[in-house]
Coordinates of C-alpha atoms in Angstrom, one line a residue:
Chain A
M125 CA 40.6 23.5 18.1
S126 CA 42.2 26.4 16.2
D127 CA 41.9 24.2 13.1
M128 CA 37.9 24.5 13.4
S129 CA 38.2 28.1 12.2
R130 CA 40.1 27.2 9.2
G131 CA 37.6 24.7 7.9
K132 CA 34.9 25.1 5.5
T133 CA 31.2 24.6 6.3
V134 CA 29.9 21.6 4.5
A135 CA 27.5 22.5 1.9
F136 CA 23.9 21.5 2.9
R137 CA 22.3 19.5 0.1
G138 CA 19.5 17.6 1.9
G139 CA 15.8 18.8 2.4
G140 CA 13.1 19.3 -0.1
F141 CA 10.8 16.6 -1.7
A142 CA 8.5 17.0 1.2
P143 CA 5.5 19.4 0.3
K144 CA 3.9 21.0 3.4
P145 CA 0.5 22.7 3.4
Q146 CA 0.5 26.4 3.2
R147 CA -2.6 28.0 4.5
W148 CA -3.5 30.7 2.4
I149 CA -1.7 30.3 -0.8
G150 CA -4.7 28.6 -2.2
V151 CA -7.0 31.3 -1.5
F152 CA -4.5 33.7 -2.9
V153 CA -4.0 32.0 -6.3
F154 CA -8.0 32.0 -6.7
V155 CA -8.3 35.7 -5.8
T156 CA -5.5 36.7 -8.0
L157 CA -6.9 34.9 -11.0
I158 CA -10.2 36.3 -10.5
L159 CA -8.8 39.7 -10.1
L160 CA -6.7 39.5 -13.3
A161 CA -9.9 38.2 -15.3
E162 CA -11.8 41.2 -13.9
W163 CA -9.0 43.6 -14.6
G164 CA -8.7 42.2 -18.0
T165 CA -12.6 42.3 -18.9
R166 CA -12.8 45.7 -17.6
S167 CA -9.7 47.2 -19.6
G168 CA -10.9 45.4 -22.9
W169 CA -8.0 43.2 -23.6
I170 CA -10.3 40.2 -22.6
T171 CA -13.2 40.5 -24.9
A172 CA -16.9 40.0 -23.5
L173 CA -17.2 37.0 -25.8
T174 CA -14.1 35.2 -24.4
L175 CA -14.7 35.5 -20.6
P176 CA -17.6 37.3 -18.7
K177 CA -16.8 39.9 -16.0
P178 CA -16.2 37.9 -12.8
S179 CA -18.3 40.7 -11.1
D180 CA -21.3 40.1 -13.6
V181 CA -20.9 36.5 -13.0
F182 CA -21.1 37.5 -9.2
D183 CA -24.1 39.6 -9.9
T184 CA -25.8 36.7 -11.6
F185 CA -25.3 34.4 -8.6
R186 CA -26.7 36.8 -6.4
E187 CA -29.8 37.3 -8.5
L188 CA -30.2 33.6 -8.6
Y189 CA -29.8 33.5 -4.8
E190 CA -32.3 36.4 -4.1
S191 CA -35.1 35.1 -6.5
G192 CA -34.8 31.7 -4.7
L193 CA -34.1 30.1 -8.0
L194 CA -30.8 28.9 -6.7
F195 CA -32.5 26.4 -4.2
K196 CA -35.1 25.3 -6.8
H197 CA -31.9 24.3 -8.9
L198 CA -29.8 23.1 -6.1
G199 CA -32.5 20.9 -4.4
P200 CA -33.1 18.5 -7.3
S201 CA -29.4 18.3 -8.1
L202 CA -28.3 17.4 -4.8
S203 CA -31.0 14.8 -4.2
R204 CA -29.9 13.2 -7.5
L205 CA -26.3 13.7 -6.7
V206 CA -26.8 12.1 -3.1
V207 CA -29.1 9.2 -4.3
G208 CA -27.1 8.2 -7.5
A209 CA -23.8 8.4 -5.6
A210 CA -24.9 6.5 -2.6
I211 CA -26.1 3.7 -4.9
G212 CA -23.1 3.6 -7.0
A213 CA -20.6 3.8 -4.1
S214 CA -22.4 1.2 -1.9
V215 CA -22.6 -1.3 -4.7
G216 CA -19.4 -0.5 -6.0
I217 CA -17.7 -1.1 -2.6
S218 CA -19.8 -4.4 -2.3
V219 CA -18.8 -5.8 -5.4
G220 CA -15.1 -4.5 -4.9
V221 CA -14.9 -6.4 -1.6
L222 CA -16.2 -9.6 -3.2
I223 CA -13.8 -9.3 -6.1
G224 CA -11.1 -8.7 -3.5
L225 CA -12.2 -12.1 -1.6
F226 CA -13.4 -14.6 -3.9
S227 CA -11.5 -16.0 -7.0
Y228 CA -14.4 -16.9 -9.0
I229 CA -16.1 -13.7 -8.6
R230 CA -12.7 -11.9 -9.3
S231 CA -12.1 -13.8 -12.4
G232 CA -15.7 -13.2 -13.6
L233 CA -16.0 -9.6 -12.9
V234 CA -12.7 -8.1 -13.3
P235 CA -12.8 -8.3 -17.2
L236 CA -16.2 -7.2 -17.0
V237 CA -15.4 -4.0 -14.9
A238 CA -12.4 -3.3 -17.4
A239 CA -15.0 -3.5 -20.2
I240 CA -17.6 -1.2 -18.8
F241 CA -15.1 1.5 -17.1
P242 CA -14.1 3.1 -20.6
I243 CA -17.7 3.4 -21.9
P244 CA -18.6 7.1 -21.7
K245 CA -21.8 6.9 -19.6
I246 CA -23.3 9.9 -21.3
A247 CA -23.6 7.8 -24.4
L248 CA -25.8 5.4 -22.4
L249 CA -28.3 8.1 -21.4
P250 CA -31.0 7.3 -24.0
L251 CA -30.9 3.8 -23.0
F252 CA -31.1 4.6 -19.2
V253 CA -34.1 6.7 -20.4
I254 CA -35.8 3.7 -21.9
W255 CA -35.0 1.4 -19.0
F256 CA -35.8 3.7 -16.0
G257 CA -37.9 6.3 -17.5
I258 CA -37.5 10.0 -18.3
G259 CA -38.0 11.0 -14.6
E260 CA -35.5 10.6 -11.8
G261 CA -34.8 7.0 -12.5
S262 CA -32.7 7.5 -15.5
K263 CA -30.6 10.2 -13.6
Y264 CA -30.0 8.3 -10.6
A265 CA -28.9 5.3 -12.8
L266 CA -26.6 7.4 -14.9
I267 CA -24.7 9.0 -11.8
A268 CA -24.8 5.4 -10.0
F269 CA -23.2 3.7 -13.1
G270 CA -20.7 6.3 -13.4
T271 CA -19.6 6.1 -9.6
F272 CA -19.6 2.3 -9.5
T273 CA -16.9 1.6 -11.8
P274 CA -14.0 3.6 -10.3
T275 CA -15.2 2.6 -6.6
V276 CA -15.0 -1.0 -7.7
V277 CA -11.6 -0.8 -9.1
A278 CA -10.3 1.2 -5.9
T279 CA -11.9 -1.0 -3.5
Y280 CA -10.5 -4.4 -4.8
G281 CA -7.3 -2.8 -5.1
A282 CA -7.6 -1.6 -1.5
V283 CA -8.6 -5.0 -0.5
D284 CA -5.7 -6.7 -2.3
N285 CA -3.5 -4.2 -0.4
V286 CA -4.6 -5.3 3.1
D287 CA -1.7 -6.7 5.0
R288 CA -1.8 -10.4 4.8
T289 CA 0.1 -11.0 8.0
L290 CA -2.8 -9.5 9.7
I291 CA -5.4 -11.8 8.2
R292 CA -3.3 -14.7 9.1
M293 CA -2.9 -13.3 12.5
G294 CA -6.8 -13.2 12.7
Q295 CA -7.0 -16.9 11.5
S296 CA -4.4 -17.9 13.9
F297 CA -6.5 -16.7 16.6
G298 CA -9.7 -18.6 15.5
L299 CA -11.6 -15.5 14.4
S300 CA -14.5 -16.4 12.0
W301 CA -14.4 -15.6 8.3
W302 CA -16.9 -12.8 8.8
S303 CA -15.1 -11.2 11.8
I304 CA -11.8 -11.1 9.7
V305 CA -13.6 -9.3 6.9
R306 CA -15.4 -6.9 9.2
K307 CA -12.6 -6.2 11.9
I308 CA -9.5 -6.6 9.7
V309 CA -10.2 -6.4 5.8
L310 CA -12.5 -3.6 5.8
P311 CA -10.7 -1.2 8.1
G312 CA -7.5 -2.1 6.5
A313 CA -9.0 -1.3 3.0
M314 CA -10.7 2.0 4.2
P315 CA -7.7 4.1 3.2
G316 CA -7.8 3.1 -0.4
I317 CA -11.6 3.1 -0.6
L318 CA -11.8 6.7 0.5
S319 CA -9.2 7.9 -1.8
G320 CA -11.2 6.1 -4.4
L321 CA -14.3 7.9 -3.4
R322 CA -12.8 11.2 -3.9
I323 CA -12.4 10.3 -7.6
S324 CA -15.9 8.6 -7.9
L325 CA -17.6 11.5 -6.3
A326 CA -15.9 13.9 -8.5
I327 CA -17.1 11.9 -11.5
A328 CA -20.7 11.8 -10.1
I329 CA -20.6 15.8 -10.2
I330 CA -19.4 15.4 -13.7
L331 CA -22.3 13.4 -14.8
L332 CA -24.9 15.4 -12.9
V333 CA -24.7 17.8 -15.7
A334 CA -25.0 14.8 -18.3
A335 CA -28.0 13.3 -16.4
E336 CA -29.7 16.5 -16.6
M337 CA -29.5 16.6 -20.5
L338 CA -32.7 15.0 -20.8
G339 CA -36.1 15.7 -19.0
A340 CA -34.8 18.0 -16.3
Q341 CA -36.6 21.3 -15.9
Y342 CA -34.5 22.3 -12.6
G343 CA -31.1 21.2 -11.5
I344 CA -27.6 22.9 -11.8
G345 CA -26.8 20.8 -14.8
A346 CA -30.1 21.9 -16.5
Y347 CA -29.3 25.4 -15.8
I348 CA -25.7 25.1 -17.4
L349 CA -26.8 23.5 -20.3
E350 CA -29.6 25.9 -20.8
A351 CA -27.2 28.9 -20.4
G352 CA -24.7 27.4 -22.7
S353 CA -27.3 26.9 -25.6
L354 CA -28.3 30.4 -25.1
Y355 CA -24.5 31.5 -25.0
D356 CA -25.3 33.5 -21.7
L357 CA -21.8 33.3 -20.3
E358 CA -22.6 34.9 -17.1
R359 CA -25.1 32.1 -16.1
L360 CA -22.9 29.4 -17.6
F361 CA -20.2 30.7 -15.4
A362 CA -22.4 30.8 -12.3
G363 CA -23.5 27.5 -12.7
V364 CA -19.9 26.0 -13.2
V365 CA -19.0 28.0 -10.0
I366 CA -21.7 26.1 -8.1
L367 CA -20.3 22.9 -9.4
S368 CA -16.7 23.8 -8.5
L369 CA -18.0 24.6 -4.9
L370 CA -19.9 21.3 -4.7
G371 CA -16.6 19.7 -5.6
V372 CA -14.7 21.4 -3.0
F373 CA -17.3 20.6 -0.6
V374 CA -17.3 17.0 -1.2
S375 CA -13.6 16.9 -1.1
F376 CA -13.8 18.6 2.4
I377 CA -16.3 16.1 3.6
I378 CA -14.1 13.2 2.6
G379 CA -11.1 14.9 4.4
M380 CA -13.2 15.1 7.5
I381 CA -14.2 11.4 7.4
E382 CA -10.5 10.5 6.7
R383 CA -9.2 12.5 9.7
R384 CA -11.8 10.5 11.8
L385 CA -11.5 7.2 10.5
L386 CA -7.7 7.1 9.5
G387 CA -6.3 8.8 12.4
W388 CA -4.4 5.6 13.2
R389 CA -2.0 6.0 10.1
S390 CA 1.4 7.3 10.9
Chain B
M269 CA -0.8 -30.1 26.0
D270 CA 1.9 -32.2 24.3
I271 CA 2.4 -32.0 20.6
R272 CA 4.0 -34.5 18.4
L273 CA 5.6 -34.0 14.9
D274 CA 5.1 -37.1 12.9
A275 CA 7.6 -37.6 9.8
I276 CA 6.7 -34.2 8.5
S277 CA 8.2 -33.6 4.7
H278 CA 7.3 -30.8 2.5
S279 CA 7.9 -29.8 -1.1
Y280 CA 6.6 -26.8 -3.3
D281 CA 6.2 -28.7 -6.7
D282 CA 9.5 -30.7 -7.0
F283 CA 11.4 -28.3 -4.7
E284 CA 12.1 -30.2 -1.4
V285 CA 12.0 -28.0 1.6
M286 CA 11.7 -30.4 4.5
R287 CA 12.3 -34.0 4.9
D288 CA 11.2 -36.3 7.7
I289 CA 11.2 -34.1 10.7
S290 CA 9.8 -36.0 13.9
L291 CA 9.9 -34.0 17.4
D292 CA 8.0 -34.3 20.4
I293 CA 7.1 -31.1 22.2
S294 CA 6.1 -31.7 25.8
S295 CA 4.3 -29.4 28.1
G296 CA 6.0 -26.8 30.1
Q297 CA 9.0 -26.7 27.7
I298 CA 10.4 -23.9 25.6
V299 CA 11.6 -25.7 22.5
C300 CA 13.9 -23.5 20.3
I301 CA 14.2 -24.3 16.5
V302 CA 17.3 -22.9 14.9
G303 CA 18.6 -23.4 11.6
P304 CA 20.3 -21.6 8.6
S305 CA 18.0 -19.3 6.4
G306 CA 15.7 -21.0 4.3
C307 CA 15.7 -24.4 6.1
G308 CA 11.9 -24.0 6.6
K309 CA 11.8 -23.3 10.1
S310 CA 9.1 -20.8 10.0
T311 CA 7.2 -23.1 7.7
L312 CA 7.5 -25.9 10.2
L313 CA 5.9 -23.4 12.8
R314 CA 3.1 -22.7 10.5
F315 CA 2.3 -26.4 10.2
I316 CA 2.2 -26.8 14.0
G317 CA -0.5 -24.0 14.2
G318 CA -2.3 -25.5 11.4
L319 CA -1.7 -22.4 9.2
E320 CA -0.3 -24.4 6.3
R321 CA -0.4 -28.2 5.6
P322 CA 2.6 -30.3 5.1
S323 CA 2.7 -32.5 1.9
R324 CA 3.4 -35.6 4.1
G325 CA 3.3 -36.4 7.7
R326 CA 0.9 -35.0 10.6
V327 CA 0.9 -32.8 13.6
L328 CA -0.6 -34.5 16.4
Q329 CA -2.1 -33.2 19.7
L330 CA -1.3 -35.6 22.2
S331 CA -3.8 -34.6 25.0
E332 CA -6.8 -32.3 25.2
P333 CA -5.9 -28.8 25.9
P334 CA -6.6 -27.6 29.5
E335 CA -9.9 -26.3 30.6
G336 CA -10.6 -22.5 30.0
C337 CA -7.9 -22.5 26.9
L338 CA -9.6 -20.4 24.4
N339 CA -7.0 -20.8 21.5
P340 CA -4.7 -23.8 22.2
L341 CA -2.1 -22.9 19.6
T342 CA -1.3 -19.2 19.5
Y343 CA 1.3 -17.4 17.5
I344 CA 3.6 -14.5 18.4
F345 CA 4.7 -13.0 15.0
Q346 CA 7.9 -11.4 14.3
D347 CA 6.3 -8.3 12.8
F348 CA 3.8 -8.1 15.8
A349 CA 0.6 -8.1 13.5
L350 CA -1.2 -5.6 15.5
L351 CA -4.0 -3.8 13.9
P352 CA -2.8 -0.3 13.5
W353 CA -6.5 1.0 13.8
R354 CA -7.1 -0.4 17.3
S355 CA -5.8 0.6 20.6
V356 CA -3.6 -1.6 22.7
S357 CA -6.6 -2.9 24.6
G358 CA -8.7 -3.1 21.2
N359 CA -6.1 -5.5 19.9
I360 CA -6.6 -7.6 22.7
S361 CA -10.4 -7.6 22.7
L362 CA -10.3 -8.4 19.1
V363 CA -9.2 -11.9 19.8
L364 CA -11.6 -12.3 23.0
D365 CA -14.9 -11.1 21.0
D366 CA -15.0 -14.0 18.8
H367 CA -15.0 -16.4 21.9
G368 CA -18.1 -14.6 23.3
I369 CA -16.2 -12.8 25.9
R370 CA -17.2 -9.0 25.9
G371 CA -17.8 -6.3 28.4
K372 CA -16.6 -7.0 32.0
A373 CA -15.2 -10.3 31.5
A374 CA -13.2 -9.0 28.9
Q375 CA -12.0 -6.0 30.3
G376 CA -10.9 -8.3 33.5
I377 CA -8.8 -10.5 31.1
I378 CA -7.4 -7.2 29.4
D379 CA -6.3 -5.8 32.6
D380 CA -4.7 -8.9 33.8
V381 CA -2.6 -9.6 30.7
L382 CA -1.6 -6.0 30.5
A383 CA -0.5 -6.0 34.1
R384 CA 1.4 -9.1 33.6
T385 CA 3.1 -7.5 30.6
K386 CA 3.5 -4.0 32.3
L387 CA 1.4 -2.4 29.7
T388 CA -1.3 -1.1 32.1
D389 CA -0.6 2.5 31.3
F390 CA -0.6 2.3 27.7
A391 CA -4.1 0.5 27.3
K392 CA -5.5 3.5 25.2
A393 CA -2.4 3.9 23.0
L394 CA -2.4 3.4 19.2
P395 CA 0.4 1.0 18.0
K396 CA 2.0 3.9 16.0
Q397 CA 2.6 5.5 19.4
L398 CA 4.5 2.5 20.7
S399 CA 8.2 1.4 20.2
G400 CA 9.0 -2.0 18.7
G401 CA 9.6 -3.5 22.0
M402 CA 6.4 -2.3 23.4
K403 CA 4.4 -3.5 20.3
Q404 CA 5.9 -7.1 20.7
R405 CA 4.9 -6.9 24.4
V406 CA 1.3 -6.1 23.2
A407 CA 1.4 -9.0 21.0
I408 CA 2.6 -11.2 24.0
A409 CA -0.4 -9.8 26.2
R410 CA -2.8 -10.6 23.4
A411 CA -1.3 -14.2 23.0
L412 CA -1.6 -14.5 26.9
A413 CA -5.2 -13.3 26.8
V414 CA -6.5 -16.4 24.9
N415 CA -4.7 -18.7 27.5
P416 CA -2.8 -20.7 25.0
A417 CA -1.7 -24.3 25.5
V418 CA 1.4 -23.9 23.3
M419 CA 2.7 -20.6 22.0
L420 CA 4.3 -20.5 18.8
M421 CA 6.8 -17.8 18.5
D422 CA 8.1 -17.0 14.9
E423 CA 11.3 -14.9 15.4
P424 CA 9.6 -12.7 17.9
L425 CA 12.7 -10.6 18.9
S426 CA 14.3 -10.2 15.5
A427 CA 12.7 -7.0 14.7
L428 CA 14.1 -5.5 17.6
D429 CA 17.4 -3.8 18.5
S430 CA 19.9 -5.6 20.9
Q431 CA 18.9 -3.9 24.1
T432 CA 15.3 -4.2 23.7
R433 CA 15.7 -7.9 22.9
E434 CA 17.7 -8.4 26.3
L435 CA 15.0 -6.8 28.0
L436 CA 12.1 -8.8 26.4
M437 CA 14.0 -12.0 27.0
D438 CA 14.3 -11.2 30.8
D439 CA 10.4 -10.6 30.5
L440 CA 9.9 -14.0 28.8
V441 CA 11.9 -15.7 31.3
E442 CA 9.9 -13.9 34.1
L443 CA 6.6 -14.8 32.6
W444 CA 7.5 -18.5 32.3
S445 CA 9.1 -18.7 35.8
R446 CA 5.8 -17.3 37.3
Q447 CA 3.6 -19.8 35.0
P448 CA 5.5 -22.3 32.9
F449 CA 4.1 -22.3 29.3
T450 CA 4.9 -24.6 26.5
A451 CA 6.4 -22.9 23.4
V452 CA 8.1 -23.6 20.3
Y453 CA 10.4 -20.6 19.5
V454 CA 11.9 -20.2 16.0
T455 CA 14.9 -18.0 15.8
H456 CA 18.1 -17.5 14.0
N457 CA 19.7 -16.0 16.9
L458 CA 21.6 -18.6 18.8
A459 CA 22.0 -16.4 22.0
E460 CA 18.2 -16.3 22.2
A461 CA 18.1 -20.1 21.9
V462 CA 20.4 -20.8 24.6
R463 CA 18.9 -18.3 27.0
L464 CA 15.3 -19.4 26.4
G465 CA 15.3 -23.1 25.1
H466 CA 15.0 -26.2 27.3
R467 CA 15.7 -28.2 24.1
V468 CA 17.2 -26.6 20.9
V469 CA 16.5 -28.3 17.7
V470 CA 19.2 -27.6 15.0
L471 CA 17.8 -27.9 11.5
S472 CA 20.1 -28.5 8.6
R473 CA 20.1 -26.4 5.3
R474 CA 17.4 -27.1 2.6
P475 CA 15.6 -29.7 2.5
G476 CA 15.6 -29.2 6.5
Q477 CA 16.2 -32.1 8.6
I478 CA 16.9 -32.4 12.2
R479 CA 20.6 -32.3 12.8
E480 CA 20.8 -32.5 16.4
V481 CA 18.6 -31.9 19.4
V482 CA 20.8 -30.2 22.3
E483 CA 19.3 -30.2 25.8
I484 CA 20.2 -27.4 28.0
D485 CA 19.7 -28.3 31.7
K486 CA 20.2 -25.1 33.5
P487 CA 17.1 -23.5 34.8
L488 CA 15.8 -20.6 32.8
A489 CA 15.8 -18.3 35.8
E490 CA 19.4 -18.9 36.4
R491 CA 20.5 -18.2 33.0
E492 CA 22.2 -14.9 32.6
F493 CA 23.7 -12.6 29.9
G494 CA 27.1 -14.0 29.0
D495 CA 26.8 -17.0 31.2
A496 CA 29.9 -19.4 30.5
D497 CA 27.7 -22.7 30.2
L498 CA 25.4 -20.9 27.8
D499 CA 28.4 -19.7 25.9
R500 CA 29.5 -23.2 25.6
A501 CA 26.2 -24.4 24.3
Q502 CA 26.1 -21.4 22.1
K503 CA 29.6 -22.4 20.5
H504 CA 28.6 -26.0 20.1
L505 CA 25.3 -25.0 18.1
W506 CA 27.4 -22.6 15.8
Q507 CA 29.7 -25.2 15.0
L508 CA 27.0 -27.5 14.1
M509 CA 25.4 -24.8 12.0
R510 CA 28.4 -23.0 10.6
D511 CA 28.9 -25.1 7.4
E512 CA 25.4 -25.4 6.8
A513 CA 24.7 -21.6 6.9
R514 CA 27.7 -20.9 4.7
A515 CA 26.3 -23.4 2.1
A516 CA 22.9 -22.0 2.6
D517 CA 24.0 -18.6 2.0
A518 CA 25.8 -19.5 -1.2
E519 CA 22.8 -21.1 -2.8
L520 CA 20.6 -19.5 -5.2
I521 CA 17.2 -18.6 -4.2
N522 CA 14.2 -19.7 -6.0
V523 CA 16.0 -21.8 -8.8

């Protein structure tokens, strides 16, 4: 055993390539960036025209909250977002499942979806105003349309990826077609559908601002657009922060749904 | 329930995979099908259960399935085919739901099959928590739940390590001894075939044809690991298969 002491330790070369969540690092990055901006704007090497002072943005935000205007803006925006995204996502999931299951629907609709996916939905806003009116209808339509296409693509991809041996198993036990769809295809496609929803709901938030370009007195989007045209950077940033928080919130909700529904994944 | 394969031939386009296979499978017997890879043994099993259609020939049920049989032809798959989002008992209730068996009646069946496969303590576990051998026992429990007339087993032990395979073979023999079932058992493992088969059907390489049917008379319960009779039978099977297997191995795939 004396030979052992003369040996050289084998150099470690494994490990890595497995990122793990680190709790407070995200918060730290945010805080550092904001402090940096605050320091820069205060000391003057970032001019007031380039970036507003974070503390001023915070003051604007507080004013907005104290005057009650925040909820006056947030209310209509949230209802537009919820209604529009719900329509877009549910129609998108249904169409996606149909594309995943039926050859004719697939051949007919996949090129159509590919054709409407790259259309900037904002460009269609005037058209939607004519079709659905200047009121809430056009706003719902724009957000729904924008969420629809990514949801369809994610859903039929997810249905395609459902393990075929599980479907054969269902058939071999004499399960009905509807049972196979409900108990095997849909749960099997759920991981893909949910990760698609993360993207579609982010797009819905982006389109919220576009939807409020025409005929909206209140709403986060209207607030941001007004601040932008007046070059009121504090209010612009306060609005943008609200949208970001909305995005974080939506992502958090989906994360919760994933933990609940997808606990079976190893 | 007896099953007859009547002159089954199959080809994909003009690529012949199976030629003129006729075979009787009688009740209470385990028929093993062995053959070199690509001889179409799994395809044959899918024909028997009606998951695929042969180009020529028919699969016949010679009698009505017995009373209380929910799914006469029931598969056990190599990769278990358990729904990962359902618990052990959920995976079994899945196949009972569609036959209108729910609630108490279903629970009764589930408890019974879990007890027969020694899984009672794992009713609430998810598949990801189980080892391979346990997963296959769940699949066997699920198959037993529908009270099959014929079990169609597609390499059921091939995804398991050799110790687990021995244990599961013992379990299968025990299940059969307590209540003889009819089974078609596809495998490439000759030790499994001589251990579990009353008859072993040897297929030739592509196009698959029946080369020989070997009868093994020794009762299942008396067969043991390393049995001299079984070794002889296994050697005989291997001699039948060796050249075929070598030739099959050297073939190009999908030409």
